């Protein structure tokens, strides 16, 4: 039987997504009470990082340790992956020795190829196209602060990037309305948009989008791998900063989220980052609990 992978949110059903959110909140409680819970004793997660990370690495590594298992950090700099060993061969070999593999890379096709040849579950820990693990944490955070997100208005401000694509998938699975506000030329993938036109609207004005929002989310103007475009993007993204003025257009109880790392004064003002409406620190912490729920789901169910 082929293993269950988590390459995009669409690998989950709506019910599974909701179950993971509530399980994440339970696991958070268990962890805070200091109760020992080790469902992954002696199990090993290989973590392949071809891009930098703070939250993803720490949360997966800490999560495996808390579950009684172990996590292995693998970088292309000191494995044969960086010297051109084919993904197919690496997948066969690595998956023969561990219980799950987590990959952060550039091309989404890399995680798909790895998954095809892996005998154990593969988790997408960010590609140029999707960041599904972050959405588990974001949706858990919304739920913990405001209850169900179904029927709410979520506004994505900024680049139509990997995070935006995962928000589009989340809108379909959790039944919320998503308005994407991005500069001309930075729209999300057209096919993905088209496939979700019942729930997702595209506009080119952040102020227009923010009216009546229940949640406003943004991300850096230039993602990992786009560092050379930073200067151009700073010009192109003018008017796409989430600041007090923009948050004032949203509903009174609207929340602000950002996957982090954030660039204060660029995509978000310092004031909004530090505002009580901002739940970015809970969102970051929930990476731990949400991914523990995911690991438990993929490895023990
Ligand atoms: N949000 C997120 O994935 O952070 P890292 O890049 O630090 O892992
Ligand atoms: N869009 C960002 C997310 C970082 C967590 C990037 O890909 O760099």
mmCIF file of C-alpha atoms and ligand atoms in Angstrom:
data_model
loop_
_atom_site.group_PDB
_atom_site.id
_atom_site.type_symbol
_atom_site.label_atom_id
_atom_site.label_comp_id
_atom_site.label_asym_id
_atom_site.label_seq_id
_atom_site.Cartn_x
_atom_site.Cartn_y
_atom_site.Cartn_z
ATOM 1 C CA UNK A 1 0.000 0.000 0.000
ATOM 2 C CA UNK A 2 1.373 3.436 -0.848
ATOM 3 C CA UNK A 3 1.877 5.725 2.141
ATOM 4 C CA UNK A 4 -0.232 8.768 2.887
ATOM 5 C CA UNK A 5 1.593 11.988 1.953
ATOM 6 C CA UNK A 6 0.975 15.641 2.812
ATOM 7 C CA UNK A 7 2.132 17.655 -0.188
ATOM 8 C CA UNK A 8 -0.733 20.145 -0.290
ATOM 9 C CA UNK A 9 -3.804 20.688 1.894
ATOM 10 C CA UNK A 10 -5.789 18.886 -0.790
ATOM 11 C CA UNK A 11 -4.265 15.646 0.516
ATOM 12 C CA UNK A 12 -6.747 16.036 3.394
ATOM 13 C CA UNK A 13 -10.519 15.923 3.345
ATOM 14 C CA UNK A 14 -12.408 18.797 4.994
ATOM 15 C CA UNK A 15 -13.196 16.571 7.966
ATOM 16 C CA UNK A 16 -9.590 15.452 8.359
ATOM 17 C CA UNK A 17 -8.432 19.087 8.268
ATOM 18 C CA UNK A 18 -10.927 20.021 11.008
ATOM 19 C CA UNK A 19 -9.940 16.971 13.084
ATOM 20 C CA UNK A 20 -6.267 17.951 12.848
ATOM 21 C CA UNK A 21 -7.111 21.452 14.080
ATOM 22 C CA UNK A 22 -8.941 20.185 17.148
ATOM 23 C CA UNK A 23 -6.313 17.521 17.815
ATOM 24 C CA UNK A 24 -3.617 20.202 17.652
ATOM 25 C CA UNK A 25 -5.414 22.155 20.372
ATOM 26 C CA UNK A 26 -5.663 18.987 22.507
ATOM 27 C CA UNK A 27 -1.973 18.227 22.016
ATOM 28 C CA UNK A 28 -1.157 21.799 23.038
ATOM 29 C CA UNK A 29 -3.055 21.254 26.296
ATOM 30 C CA UNK A 30 -1.337 17.906 26.937
ATOM 31 C CA UNK A 31 2.037 19.549 26.328
ATOM 32 C CA UNK A 32 1.289 22.524 28.601
ATOM 33 C CA UNK A 33 0.148 20.226 31.413
ATOM 34 C CA UNK A 34 3.513 18.525 31.175
ATOM 35 C CA UNK A 35 1.927 15.131 30.505
ATOM 36 C CA UNK A 36 4.276 12.678 28.812
ATOM 37 C CA UNK A 37 2.757 11.425 25.543
ATOM 38 C CA UNK A 38 5.054 9.422 23.279
ATOM 39 C CA UNK A 39 3.121 7.880 20.386
ATOM 40 C CA UNK A 40 6.208 8.019 18.124
ATOM 41 C CA UNK A 41 8.708 6.306 20.421
ATOM 42 C CA UNK A 42 11.730 5.150 18.428
ATOM 43 C CA UNK A 43 10.339 6.606 15.201
ATOM 44 C CA UNK A 44 12.524 8.824 13.014
ATOM 45 C CA UNK A 45 11.693 11.832 10.841
ATOM 46 C CA UNK A 46 14.222 12.893 8.195
ATOM 47 C CA UNK A 47 14.116 16.636 7.556
ATOM 48 C CA UNK A 48 15.558 17.807 4.248
ATOM 49 C CA UNK A 49 16.095 21.573 4.123
ATOM 50 C CA UNK A 50 17.152 23.122 0.814
ATOM 51 C CA UNK A 51 16.040 26.555 2.076
ATOM 52 C CA UNK A 52 16.517 28.306 5.427
ATOM 53 C CA UNK A 53 14.122 27.855 8.329
ATOM 54 C CA UNK A 54 13.635 28.714 11.979
ATOM 55 C CA UNK A 55 10.022 27.808 12.836
ATOM 56 C CA UNK A 56 9.699 24.732 10.638
ATOM 57 C CA UNK A 57 12.932 23.160 11.790
ATOM 58 C CA UNK A 58 12.435 23.873 15.475
ATOM 59 C CA UNK A 59 8.783 22.775 15.490
ATOM 60 C CA UNK A 60 9.349 19.467 13.685
ATOM 61 C CA UNK A 61 12.480 18.659 15.672
ATOM 62 C CA UNK A 62 10.934 19.580 19.038
ATOM 63 C CA UNK A 63 7.690 17.817 18.117
ATOM 64 C CA UNK A 64 9.464 14.544 17.327
ATOM 65 C CA UNK A 65 11.465 14.746 20.571
ATOM 66 C CA UNK A 66 8.303 15.412 22.616
ATOM 67 C CA UNK A 67 6.634 12.431 20.933
ATOM 68 C CA UNK A 68 9.521 10.164 21.996
ATOM 69 C CA UNK A 69 11.019 9.983 18.517
ATOM 70 C CA UNK A 70 13.954 11.572 16.740
ATOM 71 C CA UNK A 71 14.467 14.044 13.913
ATOM 72 C CA UNK A 72 17.430 14.106 11.534
ATOM 73 C CA UNK A 73 18.463 17.387 9.902
ATOM 74 C CA UNK A 74 19.735 16.867 6.345
ATOM 75 C CA UNK A 75 21.078 19.716 4.243
ATOM 76 C CA UNK A 76 22.150 19.483 0.593
ATOM 77 C CA UNK A 77 25.508 20.966 1.632
ATOM 78 C CA UNK A 78 26.558 17.820 3.423
ATOM 79 C CA UNK A 79 24.538 15.041 1.821
ATOM 80 C CA UNK A 80 24.729 13.562 -1.672
ATOM 81 C CA UNK A 81 21.522 15.458 -2.511
ATOM 82 C CA UNK A 82 23.709 18.518 -3.031
ATOM 83 C CA UNK A 83 26.037 16.583 -5.328
ATOM 84 C CA UNK A 84 23.353 15.548 -7.771
ATOM 85 C CA UNK A 85 22.223 12.126 -6.531
ATOM 86 C CA UNK A 86 18.806 11.723 -8.215
ATOM 87 C CA UNK A 87 15.722 12.504 -6.084
ATOM 88 C CA UNK A 88 14.308 9.073 -6.989
ATOM 89 C CA UNK A 89 17.376 7.272 -5.597
ATOM 90 C CA UNK A 90 17.560 9.481 -2.505
ATOM 91 C CA UNK A 91 13.870 8.861 -1.823
ATOM 92 C CA UNK A 92 14.264 5.079 -2.013
ATOM 93 C CA UNK A 93 17.295 5.080 0.262
ATOM 94 C CA UNK A 94 16.230 7.625 2.886
ATOM 95 C CA UNK A 95 12.700 6.226 3.169
ATOM 96 C CA UNK A 96 14.084 2.728 3.733
ATOM 97 C CA UNK A 97 15.672 3.917 6.994
ATOM 98 C CA UNK A 98 13.195 6.378 8.530
ATOM 99 C CA UNK A 99 9.462 6.582 9.265
ATOM 100 C CA UNK A 100 8.634 9.881 7.554
ATOM 101 C CA UNK A 101 10.394 12.531 5.481
ATOM 102 C CA UNK A 102 9.856 16.282 5.619
ATOM 103 C CA UNK A 103 11.129 18.392 2.720
ATOM 104 C CA UNK A 104 11.572 22.138 2.229
ATOM 105 C CA UNK A 105 12.679 22.884 -1.300
ATOM 106 C CA UNK A 106 12.195 25.111 -4.356
ATOM 107 C CA UNK A 107 10.391 23.226 -7.127
ATOM 108 C CA UNK A 108 7.111 21.600 -6.037
ATOM 109 C CA UNK A 109 7.836 18.740 -8.481
ATOM 110 C CA UNK A 110 10.740 17.720 -6.216
ATOM 111 C CA UNK A 111 8.405 16.785 -3.340
ATOM 112 C CA UNK A 112 6.067 15.030 -5.781
ATOM 113 C CA UNK A 113 8.919 12.964 -7.214
ATOM 114 C CA UNK A 114 10.282 12.198 -3.761
ATOM 115 C CA UNK A 115 6.820 11.080 -2.613
ATOM 116 C CA UNK A 116 6.411 8.850 -5.659
ATOM 117 C CA UNK A 117 9.536 6.880 -4.766
ATOM 118 C CA UNK A 118 9.221 7.026 -0.976
ATOM 119 C CA UNK A 119 7.984 4.063 1.042
ATOM 120 C CA UNK A 120 7.035 6.357 3.963
ATOM 121 C CA UNK A 121 4.885 9.529 4.281
ATOM 122 C CA UNK A 122 6.373 12.707 2.798
ATOM 123 C CA UNK A 123 5.487 16.124 4.232
ATOM 124 C CA UNK A 124 5.838 19.351 2.256
ATOM 125 C CA UNK A 125 7.498 21.852 4.580
ATOM 126 C CA UNK A 126 7.348 24.612 1.905
ATOM 127 C CA UNK A 127 7.946 24.706 -1.809
ATOM 128 C CA UNK A 128 7.817 27.657 -4.211
ATOM 129 C CA UNK A 129 4.131 26.785 -4.727
ATOM 130 C CA UNK A 130 2.654 25.727 -1.371
ATOM 131 C CA UNK A 131 3.184 25.893 2.402
ATOM 132 C CA UNK A 132 0.458 23.585 3.799
ATOM 133 C CA UNK A 133 1.992 23.077 7.279
ATOM 134 C CA UNK A 134 1.688 26.808 7.924
ATOM 135 C CA UNK A 135 -2.026 26.673 7.132
ATOM 136 C CA UNK A 136 -2.595 23.953 9.733
ATOM 137 C CA UNK A 137 -1.187 26.350 12.333
ATOM 138 C CA UNK A 138 -2.985 29.410 10.955
ATOM 139 C CA UNK A 139 -6.358 27.680 10.955
ATOM 140 C CA UNK A 140 -5.773 26.289 14.448
ATOM 141 C CA UNK A 141 -4.937 29.820 15.611
ATOM 142 C CA UNK A 142 -8.047 31.336 14.057
ATOM 143 C CA UNK A 143 -10.176 28.595 15.601
ATOM 144 C CA UNK A 144 -8.662 29.095 19.060
ATOM 145 C CA UNK A 145 -9.308 32.850 18.981
ATOM 146 C CA UNK A 146 -12.591 33.138 17.101
ATOM 147 C CA UNK A 147 -14.155 29.687 16.558
ATOM 148 C CA UNK A 148 -15.111 28.287 13.174
ATOM 149 C CA UNK A 149 -13.768 30.116 10.113
ATOM 150 C CA UNK A 150 -16.574 28.817 7.866
ATOM 151 C CA UNK A 151 -18.395 31.686 6.174
ATOM 152 C CA UNK A 152 -15.843 34.300 7.329
ATOM 153 C CA UNK A 153 -14.076 36.789 5.083
ATOM 154 C CA UNK A 154 -10.314 36.289 4.881
ATOM 155 C CA UNK A 155 -8.178 38.825 3.029
ATOM 156 C CA UNK A 156 -4.770 37.973 1.632
ATOM 157 C CA UNK A 157 -2.671 41.100 1.043
ATOM 158 C CA UNK A 158 0.494 41.013 -1.061
ATOM 159 C CA UNK A 159 2.227 38.436 -3.204
ATOM 160 C CA UNK A 160 0.232 35.617 -4.851
ATOM 161 C CA UNK A 161 2.861 33.211 -3.533
ATOM 162 C CA UNK A 162 3.131 29.771 -1.855
ATOM 163 C CA UNK A 163 1.263 30.993 1.251
ATOM 164 C CA UNK A 164 -1.476 32.584 -0.845
ATOM 165 C CA UNK A 165 -1.904 29.323 -2.796
ATOM 166 C CA UNK A 166 -2.300 27.381 0.436
ATOM 167 C CA UNK A 167 -4.899 29.929 1.618
ATOM 168 C CA UNK A 168 -6.829 29.253 -1.599
ATOM 169 C CA UNK A 169 -6.836 25.524 -0.806
ATOM 170 C CA UNK A 170 -7.856 26.212 2.799
ATOM 171 C CA UNK A 171 -10.793 28.363 1.640
ATOM 172 C CA UNK A 172 -12.130 25.406 -0.324
ATOM 173 C CA UNK A 173 -11.671 22.898 2.503
ATOM 174 C CA UNK A 174 -12.900 25.065 5.389
ATOM 175 C CA UNK A 175 -15.544 26.952 3.462
ATOM 176 C CA UNK A 176 -14.521 30.593 3.891
ATOM 177 C CA UNK A 177 -14.465 33.475 1.420
ATOM 178 C CA UNK A 178 -10.984 34.581 0.401
ATOM 179 C CA UNK A 179 -10.218 37.927 -1.201
ATOM 180 C CA UNK A 180 -6.721 38.130 -2.669
ATOM 181 C CA UNK A 181 -5.362 41.678 -3.042
ATOM 182 C CA UNK A 182 -2.091 41.823 -4.948
ATOM 183 C CA UNK A 183 -0.272 44.188 -7.301
ATOM 184 C CA UNK A 184 -0.702 43.659 -11.042
ATOM 185 C CA UNK A 185 1.749 40.977 -12.162
ATOM 186 C CA UNK A 186 1.874 39.244 -8.765
ATOM 187 C CA UNK A 187 -1.406 37.312 -8.952
ATOM 188 C CA UNK A 188 -1.604 33.707 -7.710
ATOM 189 C CA UNK A 189 -1.571 30.764 -10.114
ATOM 190 C CA UNK A 190 -4.365 31.315 -12.660
ATOM 191 C CA UNK A 191 -5.480 27.664 -12.798
ATOM 192 C CA UNK A 192 -5.754 27.420 -9.030
ATOM 193 C CA UNK A 193 -7.748 30.665 -8.936
ATOM 194 C CA UNK A 194 -10.069 29.446 -11.668
ATOM 195 C CA UNK A 195 -10.658 26.138 -9.928
ATOM 196 C CA UNK A 196 -11.748 28.021 -6.779
ATOM 197 C CA UNK A 197 -13.615 30.969 -8.254
ATOM 198 C CA UNK A 198 -16.654 30.161 -6.125
ATOM 199 C CA UNK A 199 -14.702 31.064 -2.980
ATOM 200 C CA UNK A 200 -11.831 33.260 -4.119
ATOM 201 C CA UNK A 201 -11.964 36.803 -5.513
ATOM 202 C CA UNK A 202 -8.983 38.719 -6.935
ATOM 203 C CA UNK A 203 -8.617 42.489 -6.606
ATOM 204 C CA UNK A 204 -5.717 44.902 -7.054
ATOM 205 C CA UNK A 205 -6.488 47.192 -4.128
ATOM 206 C CA UNK A 206 -5.723 46.283 -0.520
ATOM 207 C CA UNK A 207 -8.051 48.986 0.860
ATOM 208 C CA UNK A 208 -10.965 47.724 -1.216
ATOM 209 C CA UNK A 209 -10.296 44.139 -0.119
ATOM 210 C CA UNK A 210 -9.974 44.851 3.605
ATOM 211 C CA UNK A 211 -13.524 46.153 4.097
ATOM 212 C CA UNK A 212 -15.435 43.793 6.400
ATOM 213 C CA UNK A 213 -12.536 41.338 6.791
ATOM 214 C CA UNK A 214 -12.481 38.873 9.699
ATOM 215 C CA UNK A 215 -8.843 37.982 9.140
ATOM 216 C CA UNK A 216 -6.088 39.840 7.276
ATOM 217 C CA UNK A 217 -2.973 37.897 6.311
ATOM 218 C CA UNK A 218 0.209 38.936 4.595
ATOM 219 C CA UNK A 219 3.722 37.671 3.858
ATOM 220 C CA UNK A 220 7.057 39.096 2.714
ATOM 221 C CA UNK A 221 7.208 40.862 -0.669
ATOM 222 C CA UNK A 222 10.130 38.692 -1.812
ATOM 223 C CA UNK A 223 10.153 35.040 -0.819
ATOM 224 C CA UNK A 224 13.173 32.774 -0.444
ATOM 225 C CA UNK A 225 14.817 32.470 -3.844
ATOM 226 C CA UNK A 226 13.550 35.919 -4.954
ATOM 227 C CA UNK A 227 16.133 38.001 -3.091
ATOM 228 C CA UNK A 228 17.334 39.599 -6.374
ATOM 229 C CA UNK A 229 13.839 41.007 -6.962
ATOM 230 C CA UNK A 230 13.607 42.692 -3.547
ATOM 231 C CA UNK A 231 14.301 46.224 -4.805
ATOM 232 C CA UNK A 232 11.826 46.016 -7.691
ATOM 233 C CA UNK A 233 9.195 44.426 -5.480
ATOM 234 C CA UNK A 234 9.527 47.213 -2.877
ATOM 235 C CA UNK A 235 8.343 49.594 -5.620
ATOM 236 C CA UNK A 236 5.701 47.298 -7.087
ATOM 237 C CA UNK A 237 4.126 46.522 -3.698
ATOM 238 C CA UNK A 238 3.556 50.136 -2.727
ATOM 239 C CA UNK A 239 0.094 50.403 -1.140
ATOM 240 C CA UNK A 240 0.170 46.761 -0.020
ATOM 241 C CA UNK A 241 1.391 47.263 3.551
ATOM 242 C CA UNK A 242 -0.856 46.010 6.339
ATOM 243 C CA UNK A 243 -0.964 49.022 8.682
ATOM 244 C CA UNK A 244 -3.407 50.542 11.165
ATOM 245 C CA UNK A 245 -5.289 52.342 8.406
ATOM 246 C CA UNK A 246 -5.888 49.064 6.572
ATOM 247 C CA UNK A 247 -6.833 47.124 9.726
ATOM 248 C CA UNK A 248 -9.385 49.874 10.512
ATOM 249 C CA UNK A 249 -11.289 48.924 7.346
ATOM 250 C CA UNK A 250 -11.729 45.369 8.637
ATOM 251 C CA UNK A 251 -14.310 44.221 11.178
ATOM 252 C CA UNK A 252 -13.726 45.292 14.793
ATOM 253 C CA UNK A 253 -12.737 41.784 15.869
ATOM 254 C CA UNK A 254 -10.535 41.091 12.819
ATOM 255 C CA UNK A 255 -7.263 39.262 13.460
ATOM 256 C CA UNK A 256 -3.909 39.778 11.771
ATOM 257 C CA UNK A 257 -1.619 36.885 10.797
ATOM 258 C CA UNK A 258 1.801 36.549 9.176
ATOM 259 C CA UNK A 259 3.680 33.261 8.783
ATOM 260 C CA UNK A 260 6.955 35.043 9.719
ATOM 261 C CA UNK A 261 9.713 36.015 9.321
ATOM 262 C CA UNK A 262 8.258 39.534 8.953
ATOM 263 C CA UNK A 263 9.872 42.671 7.593
ATOM 264 C CA UNK A 264 8.474 45.480 9.744
ATOM 265 C CA UNK A 265 7.982 48.671 7.742
ATOM 266 C CA UNK A 266 7.636 46.708 4.483
ATOM 267 C CA UNK A 267 4.636 44.349 4.204
ATOM 268 C CA UNK A 268 3.478 45.108 7.777
ATOM 269 C CA UNK A 269 3.842 48.098 10.083
ATOM 270 C CA UNK A 270 5.464 47.685 13.496
ATOM 271 C CA UNK A 271 2.227 48.928 15.040
ATOM 272 C CA UNK A 272 0.143 46.129 13.522
ATOM 273 C CA UNK A 273 2.708 43.442 14.427
ATOM 274 C CA UNK A 274 2.500 44.530 18.073
ATOM 275 C CA UNK A 275 -1.254 45.195 18.141
ATOM 276 C CA UNK A 276 -3.555 42.987 20.266
ATOM 277 C CA UNK A 277 -5.310 41.992 16.980
ATOM 278 C CA UNK A 278 -2.048 40.397 15.864
ATOM 279 C CA UNK A 279 -1.836 36.696 16.716
ATOM 280 C CA UNK A 280 1.504 36.043 15.032
ATOM 281 C CA UNK A 281 3.193 34.585 18.131
ATOM 282 C CA UNK A 282 0.377 32.084 18.765
ATOM 283 C CA UNK A 283 0.463 31.309 15.056
ATOM 284 C CA UNK A 284 4.186 30.545 15.238
ATOM 285 C CA UNK A 285 3.845 28.412 18.398
ATOM 286 C CA UNK A 286 0.981 26.481 16.853
ATOM 287 C CA UNK A 287 3.347 25.179 14.176
ATOM 288 C CA UNK A 288 4.556 22.802 16.905
ATOM 289 C CA UNK A 289 1.142 21.561 17.970
ATOM 290 C CA UNK A 290 -0.390 21.397 14.473
ATOM 291 C CA UNK A 291 2.538 19.428 13.055
ATOM 292 C CA UNK A 292 2.477 17.033 15.995
ATOM 293 C CA UNK A 293 -1.170 16.397 15.114
ATOM 294 C CA UNK A 294 -0.103 15.851 11.495
ATOM 295 C CA UNK A 295 2.724 13.449 12.431
ATOM 296 C CA UNK A 296 0.400 11.470 14.696
ATOM 297 C CA UNK A 297 -2.188 11.316 11.900
ATOM 298 C CA UNK A 298 0.276 10.184 9.215
ATOM 299 C CA UNK A 299 2.223 7.742 11.379
ATOM 300 C CA UNK A 300 -0.274 6.160 13.730
ATOM 301 C CA UNK A 301 -3.696 6.256 12.075
HETATM 302 N N1 LIG B 1 6.827 30.366 8.688
HETATM 303 C C1 LIG B 1 7.850 29.554 8.462
HETATM 304 O O1 LIG B 1 7.748 28.550 7.757
HETATM 305 O O2 LIG B 1 9.007 29.932 9.077
HETATM 306 P P1 LIG B 1 10.467 29.348 8.841
HETATM 307 O O3 LIG B 1 10.894 29.768 7.454
HETATM 308 O O4 LIG B 1 11.306 29.993 9.908
HETATM 309 O O5 LIG B 1 10.435 27.861 8.961
HETATM 310 N N1 LIG B 2 6.638 33.061 1.186
HETATM 311 C C1 LIG B 2 7.715 32.874 2.125
HETATM 312 C C2 LIG B 2 7.267 32.067 3.297
HETATM 313 C C3 LIG B 2 8.313 31.846 4.349
HETATM 314 C C4 LIG B 2 7.849 30.987 5.483
HETATM 315 C C5 LIG B 2 8.877 32.194 1.424
HETATM 316 O O1 LIG B 2 8.631 31.272 0.633
HETATM 317 O O2 LIG B 2 10.011 32.595 1.635
#
